[in-house]
Coordinates of C-alpha atoms and ligand atoms in Angstrom, one line a residue:
X1 CA 89.9 127.9 103.0
X2 CA 93.4 128.1 104.4
X3 CA 95.6 130.9 103.1
X4 CA 98.5 129.8 100.9
X5 CA 101.9 129.8 102.6
X6 CA 104.6 132.2 101.4
X7 CA 106.3 129.1 100.0
X8 CA 103.3 128.3 97.8
X9 CA 102.9 131.9 96.6
X10 CA 106.6 131.9 95.6
X11 CA 106.1 128.6 93.7
X12 CA 103.1 130.1 91.9
X13 CA 105.1 133.2 90.9
X14 CA 107.9 131.1 89.6
X15 CA 105.4 129.1 87.5
X16 CA 103.8 132.2 86.1
X17 CA 107.2 133.7 85.2
X18 CA 108.8 130.7 83.5
X19 CA 105.8 128.5 82.7
X20 CA 104.7 129.5 79.2
X21 CA 108.1 129.2 77.5
X22 CA 107.9 125.5 76.7
X23 CA 104.2 125.2 75.9
X24 CA 104.4 124.5 72.2
X25 CA 106.9 121.7 72.7
X26 CA 104.9 120.1 75.5
X27 CA 101.7 119.8 73.5
X28 CA 103.4 117.9 70.7
X29 CA 105.1 115.0 72.7
X30 CA 104.3 112.9 75.7
X31 CA 106.2 113.8 78.9
X32 CA 109.2 112.2 80.5
X33 CA 108.4 111.7 84.2
X34 CA 110.7 110.7 87.1
X35 CA 109.2 109.5 90.4
X36 CA 111.6 109.2 93.3
X37 CA 110.4 106.4 95.7
X38 CA 108.6 103.2 95.0
X39 CA 106.2 102.9 98.0
X40 CA 102.5 103.1 97.6
X41 CA 102.8 106.9 97.2
X42 CA 105.2 106.7 94.3
X43 CA 103.6 103.7 92.6
X44 CA 100.1 105.0 92.8
X45 CA 101.3 108.3 91.3
X46 CA 102.9 106.3 88.5
X47 CA 99.6 104.5 88.0
X48 CA 97.6 107.7 87.7
X49 CA 100.3 109.4 85.6
X50 CA 100.0 106.5 83.1
X51 CA 96.2 106.9 83.2
X52 CA 96.5 110.7 82.5
X53 CA 99.3 110.7 79.9
X54 CA 98.8 107.4 78.1
X55 CA 101.1 104.7 77.0
X56 CA 103.6 106.9 75.2
X57 CA 104.7 108.8 78.4
X58 CA 108.1 107.8 79.8
X59 CA 107.6 107.0 83.5
X60 CA 110.6 106.0 85.6
X61 CA 110.3 105.1 89.3
X62 CA 113.6 105.2 91.2
X63 CA 113.7 102.9 94.2
X64 CA 116.8 102.5 96.5
X65 CA 115.5 99.5 98.5
X66 CA 112.5 97.4 97.5
X67 CA 109.2 98.4 95.8
X68 CA 106.6 98.8 98.6
X69 CA 108.6 100.9 101.1
X70 CA 106.6 100.9 104.3
X71 CA 104.4 98.1 103.0
X72 CA 106.6 95.1 103.8
X73 CA 106.5 91.7 105.4
X74 CA 108.6 89.8 107.9
X75 CA 109.1 86.0 107.9
X76 CA 108.4 84.2 111.2
X77 CA 108.2 80.5 111.6
X78 CA 108.1 80.0 107.8
X79 CA 105.1 82.4 107.2
X80 CA 105.1 86.0 106.2
X81 CA 103.4 88.7 108.3
X82 CA 102.7 92.4 107.6
X83 CA 105.4 94.5 109.3
X84 CA 104.3 98.0 108.1
X85 CA 101.0 99.3 106.8
X86 CA 98.4 96.5 107.4
X87 CA 94.8 97.6 107.6
X88 CA 92.6 99.0 104.8
X89 CA 89.1 100.5 105.3
X90 CA 86.3 99.0 103.1
X91 CA 85.5 102.4 101.7
X92 CA 89.1 103.3 100.6
X93 CA 88.1 103.1 97.0
X94 CA 91.5 103.5 95.4
X95 CA 92.9 100.6 97.4
X96 CA 89.8 98.6 96.6
X97 CA 90.1 99.4 92.9
X98 CA 93.8 98.6 92.7
X99 CA 93.1 95.2 94.3
X100 CA 90.3 94.5 91.7
X101 CA 92.2 95.9 88.6
X102 CA 95.4 94.0 89.6
X103 CA 93.5 90.7 90.1
X104 CA 94.5 90.5 93.7
X105 CA 92.6 88.9 96.6
X106 CA 91.3 90.6 99.7
X107 CA 92.0 89.0 103.1
X108 CA 89.2 89.8 105.4
X109 CA 89.8 89.9 109.2
X110 CA 88.4 86.8 110.8
X111 CA 85.2 87.2 112.8
X112 CA 85.0 86.4 116.5
X113 CA 88.2 88.2 117.5
X114 CA 88.2 89.9 120.9
X115 CA 89.5 93.4 121.6
X116 CA 90.5 94.9 125.0
X117 CA 91.5 98.3 126.3
X118 CA 94.3 98.0 128.9
X119 CA 95.4 100.8 131.3
X120 CA 98.6 99.2 132.6
X121 CA 96.8 97.3 135.4
X122 CA 93.6 96.0 134.1
X123 CA 91.4 95.7 131.1
X124 CA 89.0 98.6 131.2
X125 CA 86.8 96.9 128.7
X126 CA 86.8 93.8 126.5
X127 CA 84.6 92.9 123.6
X128 CA 83.1 89.5 123.0
X129 CA 83.3 87.0 120.0
X130 CA 79.5 87.6 119.7
X131 CA 78.5 91.0 118.2
X132 CA 75.4 91.3 120.3
X133 CA 77.3 90.8 123.5
X134 CA 80.0 93.3 122.3
X135 CA 77.3 95.9 121.6
X136 CA 75.7 95.4 125.0
X137 CA 79.2 95.7 126.8
X138 CA 80.0 98.8 124.8
X139 CA 76.7 100.4 125.6
X140 CA 77.1 99.5 129.3
X141 CA 80.5 101.3 129.4
X142 CA 80.0 104.2 127.0
X143 CA 76.2 104.6 126.7
X144 CA 75.0 106.2 123.5
X145 CA 78.5 107.5 122.8
X146 CA 79.4 104.3 121.0
X147 CA 76.4 104.7 118.7
X148 CA 77.1 108.4 118.2
X149 CA 80.7 107.7 117.3
X150 CA 79.9 105.0 114.7
X151 CA 77.2 107.2 113.3
X152 CA 79.6 110.2 113.0
X153 CA 82.2 108.0 111.3
X154 CA 79.8 106.4 108.8
X155 CA 77.3 109.1 108.1
X156 CA 79.5 112.2 108.4
X157 CA 83.2 111.6 108.2
X158 CA 83.2 108.9 105.5
X159 CA 80.5 110.7 103.4
X160 CA 82.6 113.9 103.4
X161 CA 85.9 111.9 102.8
X162 CA 84.4 110.1 99.7
X163 CA 83.7 113.4 98.0
X164 CA 87.4 113.4 97.0
X165 CA 86.7 110.7 94.4
X166 CA 84.1 112.9 92.7
X167 CA 86.4 115.9 92.8
X168 CA 89.2 113.9 91.3
X169 CA 87.0 112.2 88.7
X170 CA 86.1 115.7 87.5
X171 CA 89.9 116.5 87.0
X172 CA 90.4 119.0 89.8
X173 CA 93.8 119.2 91.5
X174 CA 95.3 121.2 94.4
X175 CA 98.8 122.7 95.0
X176 CA 98.5 122.4 98.8
X177 CA 97.0 120.1 101.4
X178 CA 94.5 122.5 103.1
X179 CA 92.9 123.2 99.7
X180 CA 92.7 119.5 98.9
X181 CA 91.1 118.7 102.3
X182 CA 88.7 121.6 101.9
X183 CA 87.6 120.2 98.6
X184 CA 86.2 117.2 100.6
X185 CA 84.7 119.5 103.2
X186 CA 85.7 122.9 104.7
X187 CA 85.6 121.3 108.2
X188 CA 88.5 119.0 107.2
X189 CA 90.9 121.9 106.8
X190 CA 89.8 123.1 110.2
X191 CA 90.5 119.7 111.7
X192 CA 94.2 120.3 111.0
X193 CA 94.2 123.1 113.6
X194 CA 92.3 121.2 116.4
X195 CA 93.3 118.1 118.4
X196 CA 91.3 114.9 118.0
X197 CA 90.3 115.4 121.7
X198 CA 88.8 118.8 120.7
X199 CA 87.0 117.3 117.7
X200 CA 85.6 114.5 119.7
X201 CA 84.4 116.8 122.5
X202 CA 82.7 119.0 119.8
X203 CA 80.9 115.9 118.6
X204 CA 79.5 115.6 122.1
X205 CA 81.4 112.5 123.1
X206 CA 82.3 112.0 126.8
X207 CA 85.7 111.6 128.5
X208 CA 85.5 107.8 129.1
X209 CA 85.2 107.0 125.4
X210 CA 87.7 109.7 124.4
X211 CA 90.3 108.6 127.0
X212 CA 89.9 104.9 126.4
X213 CA 88.7 104.0 122.9
X214 CA 89.9 107.1 121.0
X215 CA 93.2 107.2 122.9
X216 CA 93.7 103.5 122.3
X217 CA 93.2 103.9 118.5
X218 CA 95.7 106.9 118.4
X219 CA 98.3 104.9 120.3
X220 CA 97.8 101.8 118.1
X221 CA 97.8 103.6 114.8
X222 CA 100.2 106.4 115.3
X223 CA 102.0 105.7 118.6
X224 CA 100.8 109.1 119.8
X225 CA 98.1 110.5 122.1
X226 CA 95.0 112.8 122.0
X227 CA 97.0 115.9 120.9
X228 CA 97.3 114.7 117.3
X229 CA 95.4 116.8 114.8
X230 CA 91.7 116.1 114.3
X231 CA 92.1 115.1 110.7
X232 CA 94.6 112.3 111.2
X233 CA 92.8 111.4 114.4
X234 CA 89.5 111.1 112.5
X235 CA 91.1 109.0 109.8
X236 CA 92.3 106.7 112.6
X237 CA 88.8 106.5 114.0
X238 CA 87.5 105.0 110.7
X239 CA 89.2 101.8 112.0
X240 CA 86.3 101.3 114.4
X241 CA 84.1 100.3 111.5
X242 CA 83.6 96.7 110.5
X243 CA 85.0 95.2 107.3
X244 CA 88.7 96.1 107.6
X245 CA 90.9 94.1 105.2
X246 CA 94.3 93.6 103.8
X247 CA 95.6 92.1 100.6
X248 CA 96.3 88.4 100.4
X249 CA 100.1 87.9 100.1
X250 CA 100.8 91.2 101.8
X251 CA 99.8 94.8 101.0
X252 CA 103.1 95.3 99.2
X253 CA 101.8 93.2 96.3
X254 CA 99.8 96.3 95.3
X255 CA 102.8 98.5 94.5
X256 CA 104.7 95.5 93.1
X257 CA 101.9 94.8 90.7
X258 CA 101.2 98.4 89.8
X259 CA 104.6 98.8 88.2
X260 CA 104.0 95.8 86.0
X261 CA 100.4 96.6 85.1
X262 CA 101.2 100.2 84.3
X263 CA 104.4 99.4 82.4
X264 CA 106.5 101.5 84.7
X265 CA 110.3 101.4 84.3
X266 CA 111.8 100.7 87.7
X267 CA 115.3 102.0 88.2
X268 CA 116.9 100.4 91.2
X269 CA 119.0 103.3 92.4
X270 CA 119.3 106.0 95.0
X271 CA 118.6 109.5 93.7
X272 CA 121.2 111.9 95.0
X273 CA 120.3 115.1 93.4
X274 CA 117.6 116.9 91.3
X275 CA 118.9 119.8 89.2
X276 CA 116.7 122.5 87.7
X277 CA 117.9 123.2 84.2
X278 CA 117.4 126.5 82.3
X279 CA 117.9 124.9 78.9
X280 CA 115.2 123.1 76.9
X281 CA 113.6 120.7 76.1
X282 CA 113.8 119.2 79.6
X283 CA 113.4 121.0 82.9
X284 CA 115.1 118.6 85.2
X285 CA 118.2 116.4 85.5
X286 CA 118.1 113.5 88.0
X287 CA 121.5 112.3 89.4
X288 CA 121.4 108.7 90.7
X289 CA 123.7 105.9 91.8
X290 CA 123.0 102.2 91.3
X291 CA 125.6 101.0 93.7
X292 CA 127.4 102.8 96.5
X293 CA 130.8 102.8 94.9
X294 CA 129.5 103.1 91.3
X295 CA 129.5 106.2 89.1
X296 CA 126.8 108.9 89.3
X297 CA 124.5 108.6 86.3
X298 CA 122.0 111.2 85.0
X299 CA 118.8 111.3 83.1
X300 CA 116.6 114.3 82.0
X301 CA 112.9 114.8 82.5
X302 CA 110.0 117.2 82.0
X303 CA 108.7 116.7 85.5
X304 CA 109.9 115.1 88.7
X305 CA 107.8 113.7 91.6
X306 CA 109.3 113.3 95.0
X307 CA 107.6 110.3 96.7
X308 CA 109.8 110.0 99.8
X309 CA 109.5 112.1 102.9
X310 CA 111.9 115.2 102.7
X311 CA 112.7 115.2 106.4
X312 CA 116.0 114.9 108.3
X313 CA 116.9 111.3 109.2
X314 CA 114.9 110.0 106.2
X315 CA 116.1 111.9 103.1
X316 CA 119.2 113.8 101.9
X317 CA 118.3 114.5 98.3
X318 CA 120.0 117.7 97.1
X319 CA 118.2 120.3 94.9
X320 CA 120.4 122.4 92.7
X321 CA 119.9 125.3 90.4
X322 CA 116.6 126.5 91.9
X323 CA 115.9 130.2 92.3
X324 CA 114.4 129.3 95.7
X325 CA 116.2 127.1 98.1
X326 CA 114.6 123.6 98.4
X327 CA 115.6 121.6 101.4
X328 CA 114.1 119.2 104.0
X329 CA 111.0 120.3 105.9
X330 CA 111.3 120.8 109.7
X331 CA 108.7 118.3 110.9
X332 CA 110.1 115.2 112.7
X333 CA 109.1 111.6 112.0
X334 CA 108.0 109.3 114.8
X335 CA 109.8 106.1 115.5
X336 CA 107.6 103.0 115.8
X337 CA 109.1 99.6 116.6
X338 CA 107.1 96.5 115.7
X339 CA 108.3 93.5 117.8
X340 CA 107.1 90.2 116.6
X341 CA 107.2 87.4 119.1
X342 CA 106.4 83.7 118.4
X343 CA 105.5 82.3 121.8
X344 CA 102.9 82.1 124.5
X345 CA 101.4 85.4 125.8
X346 CA 101.6 86.2 129.5
X347 CA 97.9 87.0 130.1
X348 CA 98.5 87.8 133.8
X349 CA 100.6 90.9 132.7
X350 CA 97.4 92.2 131.1
X351 CA 95.4 91.6 134.3
X352 CA 93.5 88.5 132.9
X353 CA 92.9 85.7 135.3
X354 CA 92.1 83.2 132.6
X355 CA 94.6 82.8 129.8
X356 CA 91.7 81.7 127.5
X357 CA 90.0 85.1 128.0
X358 CA 92.9 87.2 126.8
X359 CA 91.9 89.5 124.0
X360 CA 93.4 88.9 120.5
X361 CA 94.0 92.6 120.2
X362 CA 94.8 95.1 123.0
X363 CA 94.7 98.9 122.8
X364 CA 96.4 100.8 125.6
X365 CA 95.0 104.0 127.0
X366 CA 97.8 105.1 129.3
X367 CA 100.5 107.4 127.8
X368 CA 103.1 106.2 130.4
X369 CA 103.0 102.6 129.1
X370 CA 105.9 101.4 126.9
X371 CA 103.6 99.2 124.9
X372 CA 101.3 101.1 122.5
X373 CA 99.4 98.0 121.4
X374 CA 99.5 94.2 121.2
X375 CA 97.8 92.0 118.7
X376 CA 97.7 88.4 117.7
X377 CA 98.9 88.4 114.1
X378 CA 97.8 86.2 111.2
X379 CA 100.1 85.4 108.2
X380 CA 99.5 87.3 104.9
X381 CA 98.4 84.1 103.2
X382 CA 96.0 83.2 105.9
X383 CA 92.8 81.6 104.6
X384 CA 89.8 80.7 106.8
X385 CA 89.3 77.7 104.7
X386 CA 92.7 76.1 105.3
X387 CA 94.1 77.7 108.4
X388 CA 93.1 77.3 112.0
X389 CA 93.6 80.5 114.2
X390 CA 95.7 79.4 117.1
X391 CA 93.9 79.8 120.4
X392 CA 95.2 82.9 122.3
X393 CA 96.6 80.8 125.2
X394 CA 98.7 78.6 122.9
X395 CA 101.7 79.4 120.6
X396 CA 100.8 82.5 118.6
X397 CA 102.6 85.2 116.7
X398 CA 102.0 88.5 118.5
X399 CA 103.0 92.0 117.4
X400 CA 103.8 94.7 120.0
X401 CA 104.1 98.3 118.9
X402 CA 106.3 100.6 121.0
X403 CA 108.1 103.9 120.5
X404 CA 111.5 102.3 121.2
X405 CA 113.2 98.9 121.0
X406 CA 112.2 96.5 123.8
X407 CA 114.8 94.7 125.9
X408 CA 114.7 90.9 126.4
X409 CA 113.4 91.5 129.9
X410 CA 110.6 93.7 128.7
X411 CA 109.6 91.1 126.1
X412 CA 109.5 88.5 128.8
X413 CA 107.0 90.5 130.7
X414 CA 104.5 90.2 127.8
X415 CA 105.3 86.6 126.8
X416 CA 105.7 83.6 129.2
X417 CA 107.5 81.5 126.6
X418 CA 109.4 82.8 123.6
X419 CA 110.4 80.8 120.5
X420 CA 111.5 83.6 118.2
X421 CA 111.7 87.4 118.1
X422 CA 111.9 89.8 115.1
X423 CA 112.1 93.5 115.4
X424 CA 111.3 96.0 112.7
X425 CA 112.1 99.6 113.4
X426 CA 110.3 102.3 111.3
X427 CA 110.5 106.0 110.9
X428 CA 106.9 105.3 110.7
X429 CA 104.8 108.5 110.3
X430 CA 105.1 112.2 111.2
X431 CA 105.3 113.3 114.9
X432 CA 101.8 115.0 114.8
X433 CA 100.9 118.1 116.7
X434 CA 97.8 120.2 116.1
X435 CA 99.7 123.3 117.2
X436 CA 102.3 122.9 114.4
X437 CA 100.1 122.6 111.3
X438 CA 100.5 126.2 110.0
X439 CA 103.3 125.6 107.5
X440 CA 102.7 122.3 105.9
X441 CA 104.8 121.3 102.8
X442 CA 103.0 122.0 99.5
X443 CA 102.3 119.5 96.6
X444 CA 104.1 121.9 94.2
X445 CA 107.7 122.6 95.1
X446 CA 108.7 124.3 91.9
X447 CA 107.5 124.4 88.3
X448 CA 106.6 120.7 87.5
X449 CA 108.4 119.5 90.6
X450 CA 105.8 117.7 92.8
X451 CA 105.8 116.4 96.3
X452 CA 103.3 113.5 97.0
X453 CA 104.4 113.2 100.7
X454 CA 102.9 116.6 101.6
X455 CA 99.8 114.6 102.4
X456 CA 101.5 112.7 105.1
X457 CA 101.7 115.7 107.4
X458 CA 97.8 115.7 107.3
X459 CA 97.5 111.9 107.7
X460 CA 99.6 108.9 106.9
X461 CA 97.7 106.0 105.4
X462 CA 97.8 104.0 102.2
X463 CA 94.6 105.6 100.8
X464 CA 95.9 109.1 101.6
X465 CA 99.0 108.3 99.6
X466 CA 96.9 107.0 96.7
X467 CA 94.6 110.1 96.6
X468 CA 97.7 112.3 96.9
X469 CA 99.2 110.4 94.0
X470 CA 96.1 111.0 91.9
X471 CA 96.2 114.7 92.9
X472 CA 99.8 115.0 91.6
X473 CA 98.9 113.2 88.3
X474 CA 96.0 115.6 87.8
X475 CA 98.1 118.6 88.8
X476 CA 100.8 117.5 86.4
X477 CA 98.3 116.9 83.6
X478 CA 96.6 120.3 84.2
X479 CA 99.9 122.1 84.1
X480 CA 101.1 120.3 81.0
X481 CA 97.9 121.1 79.1
X482 CA 97.5 124.5 80.6
X483 CA 94.1 123.7 82.2
X484 CA 94.5 126.3 85.0
X485 CA 90.7 126.4 85.6
X486 CA 91.1 123.0 87.3
X487 CA 93.9 123.9 89.7
X488 CA 93.1 125.2 93.2
X489 CA 89.5 125.8 92.1
X490 CA 86.5 124.8 94.0
X491 CA 84.7 121.9 92.5
X492 CA 80.9 122.4 92.2
X493 CA 78.9 119.3 91.9
X494 CA 76.7 119.7 88.7
X495 CA 73.7 118.2 90.5
X496 CA 73.9 121.0 93.1
X497 CA 73.8 123.8 90.4
X498 CA 70.3 125.3 90.2
X499 CA 68.5 125.6 86.9
X500 CA 69.4 129.4 86.8
X501 CA 73.0 128.2 86.6
X502 CA 74.2 129.5 90.0
X503 CA 75.9 127.1 92.3
X504 CA 74.4 126.9 95.8
X505 CA 77.5 125.5 97.5
Ligands
LIG601 C1 104.2 100.2 111.4 C2 103.3 100.9 110.5 C3 101.9 100.6 110.5 C4 101.1 101.2 109.6 N1 99.8 100.8 109.6 C5 99.0 101.3 108.6 C6 97.7 100.8 108.4 O1 97.3 99.8 109.1 N2 96.9 101.3 107.4 C7 97.3 102.3 106.6 O2 96.6 102.7 105.7 N3 98.6 102.8 106.7 C8 99.4 102.3 107.7 N4 100.7 102.8 107.8 C9 101.1 104.0 107.0 C10 101.4 103.5 105.6 O3 102.2 102.3 105.6 C11 102.2 104.6 104.9 O4 101.4 105.8 104.9 C12 102.6 104.3 103.5 O5 103.1 103.0 103.3 C13 103.6 105.3 103.0 O6 103.9 105.1 101.6 P1 104.9 106.0 100.8 O7 105.0 105.5 99.5 O8 104.3 107.4 100.9 O9 106.2 106.1 101.6 P2 107.3 104.9 101.7 O10 106.6 103.6 101.8 O11 108.2 105.3 102.8 O12 108.1 104.9 100.3 C14 109.1 105.7 100.0 C15 110.1 104.9 99.2 O13 111.1 105.8 98.7 C16 112.4 105.1 98.7 N5 113.4 106.2 98.7 C17 113.7 107.0 99.7 N6 114.7 107.9 99.3 C18 115.1 107.5 98.0 C19 116.0 108.0 97.1 N7 116.8 109.0 97.4 N8 116.1 107.4 95.9 C20 115.3 106.3 95.6 N9 114.4 105.8 96.4 C21 114.3 106.4 97.6 C22 112.3 104.3 99.9 O14 113.2 103.2 99.9 C23 110.9 103.8 100.0 O15 110.7 102.6 99.3 C24 101.6 102.2 108.7 C25 102.9 102.6 108.7 C26 103.8 101.9 109.6 C27 105.3 102.2 109.5

């Protein structure tokens, strides 16, 4: 397992020195918890905090904009479309469970959609509306690699990934990301230190598949290339599996409904400062403003969860009164611009002779291209029963991902007629680099000060936020009740323990 950073060790020492003072008080009353940020990270933490601490716990979520954060929609031609996080894997169990518990509906991707891989001049490969033809075309281009990739994703990657649910059901929690990943499988912590290209080569896959399909997935999902660390790259490759889905009405309805379901008090305010108090009974004071010119208000808590990235350009929360300086982490965030165009796509730009054969979704495999990906988008309330998918050569809503805003001239290259354009610019996810994963932020910043977003430096995805949220809730619960044997300890599956009582893992 990865060695703890000096920062983590310092946090542990702080906890050991000042931890036990307030124990008796804590046992006797439910905690007061502040969560800063109402995206899927903050709201899923709130959900699991309620699950751990029960109905009496005071749980406040501070949100400066709208609940949902990077899960959001944009209105085009009177329909809403996902503008941020859109695709969920069928085996992302927390997202699946939220959808069920909250009484929401899944929106499956329609069948028969065609995908292409574009190199800037021509389509290197296109799939077919018919699965059998797609398999034959894939096999023709990539040989057995396509089978080996799918087998690796379904029988290796996902099997190891799903171990986290068992570990968390058993109550185990981790103070840092490498330990959490290692609890799924030791290879996952190592994947942080290798690029996705190295991981794919180690899996025996060949250059054509790596430089086309894998590159296309990295550019579509993270706007970056094959140098991104193996773990986030592998998570991205899970998108090659069938059964991807979204939530009907928009994925943002999950965080919106969690706060109602779990009876969370949402405070519409921007948190300016978190102060560490020496006096009891509360450890923290949160300073917040409900409008820009209004007064600064304060509220006291036993624990605080930061659920927004602590990075320059995104956050400027101050931390006062700490023995150790807490400030933004050095990693940068990657700008991704989603340009939505209502109009007719210019298939000849994509090297397609017949407009009717233009793929509905295009990955790009050339790092010099401005466009990372293109896709025909369907509204969040799309229903196969009542909606007809517009043919690709007619008026559609298309989404282009790029690393900067597109000019009108650039949009006209991709669309031969334009009715309407909407641009959403995101500080979307971290700028990933496998050579810079040595000093990742920890989940524990100080005694009972938690940081959900530590997970995002390993991989940014809705399910990752949800499992980090549960990790924080378990960590908080284990700290509150002094269950130190379930913190940073290896979980041993009881079925793997031999009758002599010794674990064989
Ligand atoms: C374009 C795009 C496409 C994506 N596609 C996918 C996908 O297909 N599948 C997938 O799984 N993931 C996808 N993701 C990633 C996914 O959307 C994110 O990982 C996830 O939404 C992050 O959630 P979060 O709660 O951690 O952060 P955020 O959603 O950023 O939430 C943080 C919240 O904190 C609030 N806040 C910040 N500072 C303060 C403060 N001082 N006081 C009060 N509130 C504050 C913000 O307003 C925000 O609402 C995509 C992301 C983007 C941008």
